mmCIF file with all atom_site columns, C-alpha atoms in Angstrom:
data_model
loop_
_atom_site.group_PDB
_atom_site.id
_atom_site.type_symbol
_atom_site.label_atom_id
_atom_site.label_alt_id
_atom_site.label_comp_id
_atom_site.label_asym_id
_atom_site.label_entity_id
_atom_site.label_seq_id
_atom_site.pdbx_PDB_ins_code
_atom_site.Cartn_x
_atom_site.Cartn_y
_atom_site.Cartn_z
_atom_site.occupancy
_atom_site.B_iso_or_equiv
_atom_site.pdbx_formal_charge
_atom_site.auth_seq_id
_atom_site.auth_comp_id
_atom_site.auth_asym_id
_atom_site.auth_atom_id
_atom_site.pdbx_PDB_model_num
ATOM 1   C CA . MET A 1 1   ? 2.254   -20.482 5.253   1.00 49.00 ? 15  MET A CA 1
ATOM 2   C CA . ARG A 1 2   ? 0.819   -16.958 5.247   1.00 49.00 ? 16  ARG A CA 1
ATOM 3   C CA . ARG A 1 3   ? 3.357   -15.830 7.845   1.00 53.00 ? 17  ARG A CA 1
ATOM 4   C CA . ALA A 1 4   ? 6.190   -17.167 5.690   1.00 51.00 ? 18  ALA A CA 1
ATOM 5   C CA . LEU A 1 5   ? 4.938   -15.153 2.704   1.00 50.00 ? 19  LEU A CA 1
ATOM 6   C CA . LEU A 1 6   ? 4.902   -11.994 4.799   1.00 51.00 ? 20  LEU A CA 1
ATOM 7   C CA . LEU A 1 7   ? 8.559   -12.470 5.725   1.00 52.00 ? 21  LEU A CA 1
ATOM 8   C CA . ILE A 1 8   ? 9.813   -12.808 2.133   1.00 56.00 ? 22  ILE A CA 1
ATOM 9   C CA . PRO A 1 9   ? 10.142  -9.010  1.593   1.00 55.00 ? 23  PRO A CA 1
ATOM 10  C CA . LEU A 1 10  ? 12.235  -8.790  4.774   1.00 50.00 ? 24  LEU A CA 1
ATOM 11  C CA . PHE A 1 11  ? 14.619  -11.478 3.527   1.00 52.00 ? 25  PHE A CA 1
ATOM 12  C CA . LEU A 1 12  ? 14.861  -9.837  0.120   1.00 52.00 ? 26  LEU A CA 1
ATOM 13  C CA . ALA A 1 13  ? 15.597  -6.450  1.681   1.00 54.00 ? 27  ALA A CA 1
ATOM 14  C CA . ALA A 1 14  ? 18.366  -8.056  3.726   1.00 63.00 ? 28  ALA A CA 1
ATOM 15  C CA . CYS A 1 15  ? 19.923  -9.309  0.486   1.00 79.00 ? 29  CYS A CA 1
ATOM 16  C CA . GLU A 1 16  ? 20.296  -5.822  -1.011  1.00 81.00 ? 30  GLU A CA 1
ATOM 17  C CA . THR A 1 17  ? 23.786  -4.634  -1.642  1.00 84.00 ? 31  THR A CA 1
ATOM 18  C CA . PRO A 1 18  ? 24.742  -1.196  -0.277  1.00 83.00 ? 32  PRO A CA 1
ATOM 19  C CA . ARG A 1 19  ? 24.485  0.189   -3.814  1.00 80.00 ? 33  ARG A CA 1
ATOM 20  C CA . GLU A 1 20  ? 21.003  -1.295  -4.354  1.00 85.00 ? 34  GLU A CA 1
ATOM 21  C CA . ALA A 1 21  ? 19.817  -0.008  -0.977  1.00 86.00 ? 35  ALA A CA 1
ATOM 22  C CA . CYS A 1 22  ? 21.122  3.466   -1.794  1.00 84.00 ? 36  CYS A CA 1
ATOM 23  C CA . ILE A 1 23  ? 19.408  3.523   -5.200  1.00 82.00 ? 37  ILE A CA 1
ATOM 24  C CA . SER A 1 24  ? 16.166  2.226   -3.727  1.00 85.00 ? 38  SER A CA 1
ATOM 25  C CA . GLY A 1 25  ? 16.254  4.952   -1.089  1.00 84.00 ? 39  GLY A CA 1
ATOM 26  C CA . ALA A 1 26  ? 16.980  7.601   -3.708  1.00 81.00 ? 40  ALA A CA 1
ATOM 27  C CA . ASN A 1 27  ? 13.897  6.555   -5.677  1.00 86.00 ? 41  ASN A CA 1
ATOM 28  C CA . ARG A 1 28  ? 11.512  6.106   -2.714  1.00 89.00 ? 42  ARG A CA 1
ATOM 29  C CA . GLU A 1 29  ? 10.019  9.612   -2.752  1.00 89.00 ? 43  GLU A CA 1
ATOM 30  C CA . LEU A 1 30  ? 9.861   9.618   -6.550  1.00 91.00 ? 44  LEU A CA 1
ATOM 31  C CA . ARG A 1 31  ? 7.849   6.367   -6.460  1.00 93.00 ? 45  ARG A CA 1
ATOM 32  C CA . THR A 1 32  ? 5.429   8.003   -4.023  1.00 94.00 ? 46  THR A CA 1
ATOM 33  C CA . ILE A 1 33  ? 5.036   11.054  -6.274  1.00 95.00 ? 47  ILE A CA 1
ATOM 34  C CA . ASN A 1 34  ? 4.434   8.792   -9.294  1.00 95.00 ? 48  ASN A CA 1
ATOM 35  C CA . ALA A 1 35  ? 1.729   6.866   -7.413  1.00 96.00 ? 49  ALA A CA 1
ATOM 36  C CA . LEU A 1 36  ? 0.013   10.131  -6.442  1.00 96.00 ? 50  LEU A CA 1
ATOM 37  C CA . ILE A 1 37  ? 0.156   11.321  -10.057 1.00 97.00 ? 51  ILE A CA 1
ATOM 38  C CA . ASP A 1 38  ? -1.457  8.070   -11.228 1.00 97.00 ? 52  ASP A CA 1
ATOM 39  C CA . GLU A 1 39  ? -4.176  8.369   -8.581  1.00 96.00 ? 53  GLU A CA 1
ATOM 40  C CA . THR A 1 40  ? -4.903  12.009  -9.470  1.00 97.00 ? 54  THR A CA 1
ATOM 41  C CA . ARG A 1 41  ? -5.049  11.240  -13.198 1.00 97.00 ? 55  ARG A CA 1
ATOM 42  C CA . GLY A 1 42  ? -7.498  8.420   -12.429 1.00 96.00 ? 56  GLY A CA 1
ATOM 43  C CA . ASN A 1 43  ? -9.662  10.782  -10.369 1.00 97.00 ? 57  ASN A CA 1
ATOM 44  C CA . LEU A 1 44  ? -9.746  13.268  -13.254 1.00 97.00 ? 58  LEU A CA 1
ATOM 45  C CA . ALA A 1 45  ? -10.552 10.569  -15.827 1.00 97.00 ? 59  ALA A CA 1
ATOM 46  C CA . ARG A 1 46  ? -13.410 9.165   -13.696 1.00 96.00 ? 60  ARG A CA 1
ATOM 47  C CA . GLY A 1 47  ? -14.652 12.507  -12.400 1.00 96.00 ? 61  GLY A CA 1
ATOM 48  C CA . TYR A 1 48  ? -14.520 11.264  -8.809  1.00 97.00 ? 62  TYR A CA 1
ATOM 49  C CA . ALA A 1 49  ? -12.093 9.706   -6.355  1.00 96.00 ? 63  ALA A CA 1
ATOM 50  C CA . ILE A 1 50  ? -12.325 6.269   -4.819  1.00 96.00 ? 64  ILE A CA 1
ATOM 51  C CA . GLY A 1 51  ? -12.358 6.318   -1.047  1.00 95.00 ? 65  GLY A CA 1
ATOM 52  C CA . VAL A 1 52  ? -11.990 3.382   1.273   1.00 95.00 ? 66  VAL A CA 1
ATOM 53  C CA . ARG A 1 53  ? -13.963 3.043   4.473   1.00 95.00 ? 67  ARG A CA 1
ATOM 54  C CA . GLN A 1 54  ? -13.920 0.238   6.963   1.00 96.00 ? 68  GLN A CA 1
ATOM 55  C CA . GLU A 1 55  ? -17.072 -1.664  7.724   1.00 96.00 ? 69  GLU A CA 1
ATOM 56  C CA . VAL A 1 56  ? -17.526 -3.902  10.766  1.00 96.00 ? 70  VAL A CA 1
ATOM 57  C CA . ARG A 1 57  ? -19.442 -7.091  10.028  1.00 95.00 ? 71  ARG A CA 1
ATOM 58  C CA . THR A 1 58  ? -20.708 -9.701  12.447  1.00 95.00 ? 72  THR A CA 1
ATOM 59  C CA . ILE A 1 59  ? -20.872 -13.198 11.049  1.00 94.00 ? 73  ILE A CA 1
ATOM 60  C CA . SER A 1 60  ? -23.001 -15.838 12.764  1.00 94.00 ? 74  SER A CA 1
ATOM 61  C CA . GLU A 1 61  ? -21.356 -19.232 12.901  1.00 94.00 ? 75  GLU A CA 1
ATOM 62  C CA . THR A 1 62  ? -21.658 -22.521 14.675  1.00 93.00 ? 76  THR A CA 1
ATOM 63  C CA . CYS A 1 63  ? -18.843 -23.164 17.120  1.00 93.00 ? 77  CYS A CA 1
ATOM 64  C CA . ARG A 1 64  ? -17.786 -26.447 18.708  1.00 93.00 ? 78  ARG A CA 1
ATOM 65  C CA . THR A 1 65  ? -16.264 -27.246 22.024  1.00 93.00 ? 79  THR A CA 1
ATOM 66  C CA . GLU A 1 66  ? -15.209 -30.467 23.667  1.00 92.00 ? 80  GLU A CA 1
ATOM 67  C CA . SER A 1 67  ? -15.632 -31.107 27.374  1.00 90.00 ? 81  SER A CA 1
ATOM 68  C CA . PRO A 1 68  ? -12.989 -32.944 29.429  1.00 92.00 ? 82  PRO A CA 1
ATOM 69  C CA . GLU A 1 69  ? -15.234 -36.015 29.202  1.00 92.00 ? 83  GLU A CA 1
ATOM 70  C CA . GLY A 1 70  ? -14.986 -35.941 25.386  1.00 90.00 ? 84  GLY A CA 1
ATOM 71  C CA . ILE A 1 71  ? -18.522 -34.666 24.740  1.00 92.00 ? 85  ILE A CA 1
ATOM 72  C CA . ILE A 1 72  ? -18.686 -32.339 21.738  1.00 93.00 ? 86  ILE A CA 1
ATOM 73  C CA . THR A 1 73  ? -21.139 -29.478 22.019  1.00 92.00 ? 87  THR A CA 1
ATOM 74  C CA . THR A 1 74  ? -22.116 -27.084 19.241  1.00 93.00 ? 88  THR A CA 1
ATOM 75  C CA . PHE A 1 75  ? -23.492 -23.628 19.889  1.00 93.00 ? 89  PHE A CA 1
ATOM 76  C CA . PRO A 1 76  ? -24.177 -20.427 17.937  1.00 94.00 ? 90  PRO A CA 1
ATOM 77  C CA . CYS A 1 77  ? -21.412 -17.832 18.090  1.00 94.00 ? 91  CYS A CA 1
ATOM 78  C CA . ASP A 1 78  ? -20.477 -14.614 16.312  1.00 94.00 ? 92  ASP A CA 1
ATOM 79  C CA . ARG A 1 79  ? -17.233 -13.620 14.634  1.00 93.00 ? 93  ARG A CA 1
ATOM 80  C CA . THR A 1 80  ? -16.454 -9.966  13.948  1.00 95.00 ? 94  THR A CA 1
ATOM 81  C CA . GLU A 1 81  ? -14.416 -8.907  10.932  1.00 95.00 ? 95  GLU A CA 1
ATOM 82  C CA . ILE A 1 82  ? -13.420 -5.551  9.510   1.00 96.00 ? 96  ILE A CA 1
ATOM 83  C CA . VAL A 1 83  ? -13.720 -5.176  5.747   1.00 95.00 ? 97  VAL A CA 1
ATOM 84  C CA . ASP A 1 84  ? -12.409 -2.364  3.527   1.00 96.00 ? 98  ASP A CA 1
ATOM 85  C CA . VAL A 1 85  ? -15.164 -1.077  1.230   1.00 96.00 ? 99  VAL A CA 1
ATOM 86  C CA . SER A 1 86  ? -14.396 1.123   -1.794  1.00 96.00 ? 100 SER A CA 1
ATOM 87  C CA . GLU A 1 87  ? -16.853 3.865   -2.625  1.00 96.00 ? 101 GLU A CA 1
ATOM 88  C CA . PRO A 1 88  ? -16.972 6.891   -4.927  1.00 96.00 ? 102 PRO A CA 1
ATOM 89  C CA . VAL A 1 89  ? -16.090 10.223  -3.336  1.00 96.00 ? 103 VAL A CA 1
ATOM 90  C CA . ALA A 1 90  ? -16.841 13.613  -4.866  1.00 96.00 ? 104 ALA A CA 1
ATOM 91  C CA . VAL A 1 91  ? -13.806 15.767  -5.620  1.00 96.00 ? 105 VAL A CA 1
ATOM 92  C CA . ASP A 1 92  ? -13.282 19.290  -6.878  1.00 97.00 ? 106 ASP A CA 1
ATOM 93  C CA . LEU A 1 93  ? -11.959 18.637  -10.379 1.00 96.00 ? 107 LEU A CA 1
ATOM 94  C CA . ASN A 1 94  ? -10.322 22.074  -10.564 1.00 97.00 ? 108 ASN A CA 1
ATOM 95  C CA . ALA A 1 95  ? -8.442  21.333  -7.337  1.00 97.00 ? 109 ALA A CA 1
ATOM 96  C CA . GLU A 1 96  ? -7.446  17.915  -8.742  1.00 97.00 ? 110 GLU A CA 1
ATOM 97  C CA . ARG A 1 97  ? -6.058  19.574  -11.885 1.00 97.00 ? 111 ARG A CA 1
ATOM 98  C CA . ALA A 1 98  ? -4.072  22.028  -9.743  1.00 98.00 ? 112 ALA A CA 1
ATOM 99  C CA . LYS A 1 99  ? -2.832  19.145  -7.597  1.00 97.00 ? 113 LYS A CA 1
ATOM 100 C CA . LEU A 1 100 ? -1.754  17.226  -10.700 1.00 97.00 ? 114 LEU A CA 1
ATOM 101 C CA . GLU A 1 101 ? 0.169   20.229  -12.015 1.00 97.00 ? 115 GLU A CA 1
ATOM 102 C CA . SER A 1 102 ? 1.900   20.631  -8.659  1.00 97.00 ? 116 SER A CA 1
ATOM 103 C CA . LEU A 1 103 ? 2.757   16.923  -8.520  1.00 97.00 ? 117 LEU A CA 1
ATOM 104 C CA . LEU A 1 104 ? 4.174   17.005  -12.055 1.00 97.00 ? 118 LEU A CA 1
ATOM 105 C CA . GLN A 1 105 ? 6.416   19.937  -11.108 1.00 96.00 ? 119 GLN A CA 1
ATOM 106 C CA . ARG A 1 106 ? 7.546   18.107  -7.980  1.00 95.00 ? 120 ARG A CA 1
ATOM 107 C CA . GLN A 1 107 ? 8.175   14.969  -10.048 1.00 95.00 ? 121 GLN A CA 1
ATOM 108 C CA . PHE A 1 108 ? 10.447  16.934  -12.400 1.00 93.00 ? 122 PHE A CA 1
ATOM 109 C CA . GLN A 1 109 ? 12.416  18.320  -9.434  1.00 92.00 ? 123 GLN A CA 1
ATOM 110 C CA . MET A 1 110 ? 12.641  14.909  -7.782  1.00 90.00 ? 124 MET A CA 1
ATOM 111 C CA . GLN A 1 111 ? 13.894  13.227  -10.958 1.00 90.00 ? 125 GLN A CA 1
ATOM 112 C CA . SER A 1 112 ? 16.937  15.480  -11.181 1.00 86.00 ? 126 SER A CA 1
ATOM 113 C CA . GLN A 1 113 ? 17.637  15.159  -7.431  1.00 88.00 ? 127 GLN A CA 1
ATOM 114 C CA . SER A 1 114 ? 17.200  11.402  -7.629  1.00 87.00 ? 128 SER A CA 1
ATOM 115 C CA . GLN A 1 115 ? 19.598  11.135  -10.575 1.00 87.00 ? 129 GLN A CA 1
ATOM 116 C CA . ALA A 1 116 ? 22.242  13.064  -8.642  1.00 85.00 ? 130 ALA A CA 1
ATOM 117 C CA . VAL A 1 117 ? 21.890  10.764  -5.624  1.00 85.00 ? 131 VAL A CA 1
ATOM 118 C CA . ILE A 1 118 ? 21.961  7.665   -7.846  1.00 85.00 ? 132 ILE A CA 1
ATOM 119 C CA . ALA A 1 119 ? 25.204  8.907   -9.395  1.00 85.00 ? 133 ALA A CA 1
ATOM 120 C CA . GLN A 1 120 ? 26.670  9.035   -5.879  1.00 84.00 ? 134 GLN A CA 1
ATOM 121 C CA . CYS A 1 121 ? 25.242  5.564   -5.133  1.00 84.00 ? 135 CYS A CA 1
ATOM 122 C CA . GLN A 1 122 ? 27.105  4.170   -8.143  1.00 81.00 ? 136 GLN A CA 1
ATOM 123 C CA . THR A 1 123 ? 30.365  4.756   -6.277  1.00 81.00 ? 137 THR A CA 1
ATOM 124 C CA . LEU A 1 124 ? 29.333  2.342   -3.489  1.00 76.00 ? 138 LEU A CA 1
ATOM 125 C CA . PRO A 1 125 ? 30.513  -1.287  -3.587  1.00 74.00 ? 139 PRO A CA 1
ATOM 126 C CA . ASP A 1 126 ? 28.182  -3.764  -5.286  1.00 70.00 ? 140 ASP A CA 1
ATOM 127 C CA . GLU A 1 127 ? 28.692  -6.687  -2.931  1.00 68.00 ? 141 GLU A CA 1
#
C-alpha cells in the first residue's frame, strides 16, 4: 500500500498537459524562494533556527524463526533505525535579516521573470 502511495505523484505528473508542465516549471524556483523566505521569517520570529540531525537507534526485539522440521524458535535480536531529530540551532539574527532582504529582492525579480515565462506557456496547447 505504501509503495502505491509513493507512485501517485508520478502518475499525476504524467497527466500534466504541456501548458501545465510549463507553468509548473516556471514557478519551481519561485516556490523554492518562497519556502526559504518562510523559513527565514520563522527563524527571526523564534530567534533561532531549527536544525535536523539524524540519530541511530538500536531497538531490541524478539525474533522468530522456523526450522525445516517446523520447530519455532524465538531469540533476542536488534533492529537499527535512523530517526530525524529536530533541535534548536543558534543563528546570527543580523545575518538572517540580511538574508531575508536578499531573498525578498530575489523573489521580486523571480516574480516578473516567472510571469513572462507563464505568458509564453499560455501559448502551448492545453491537451
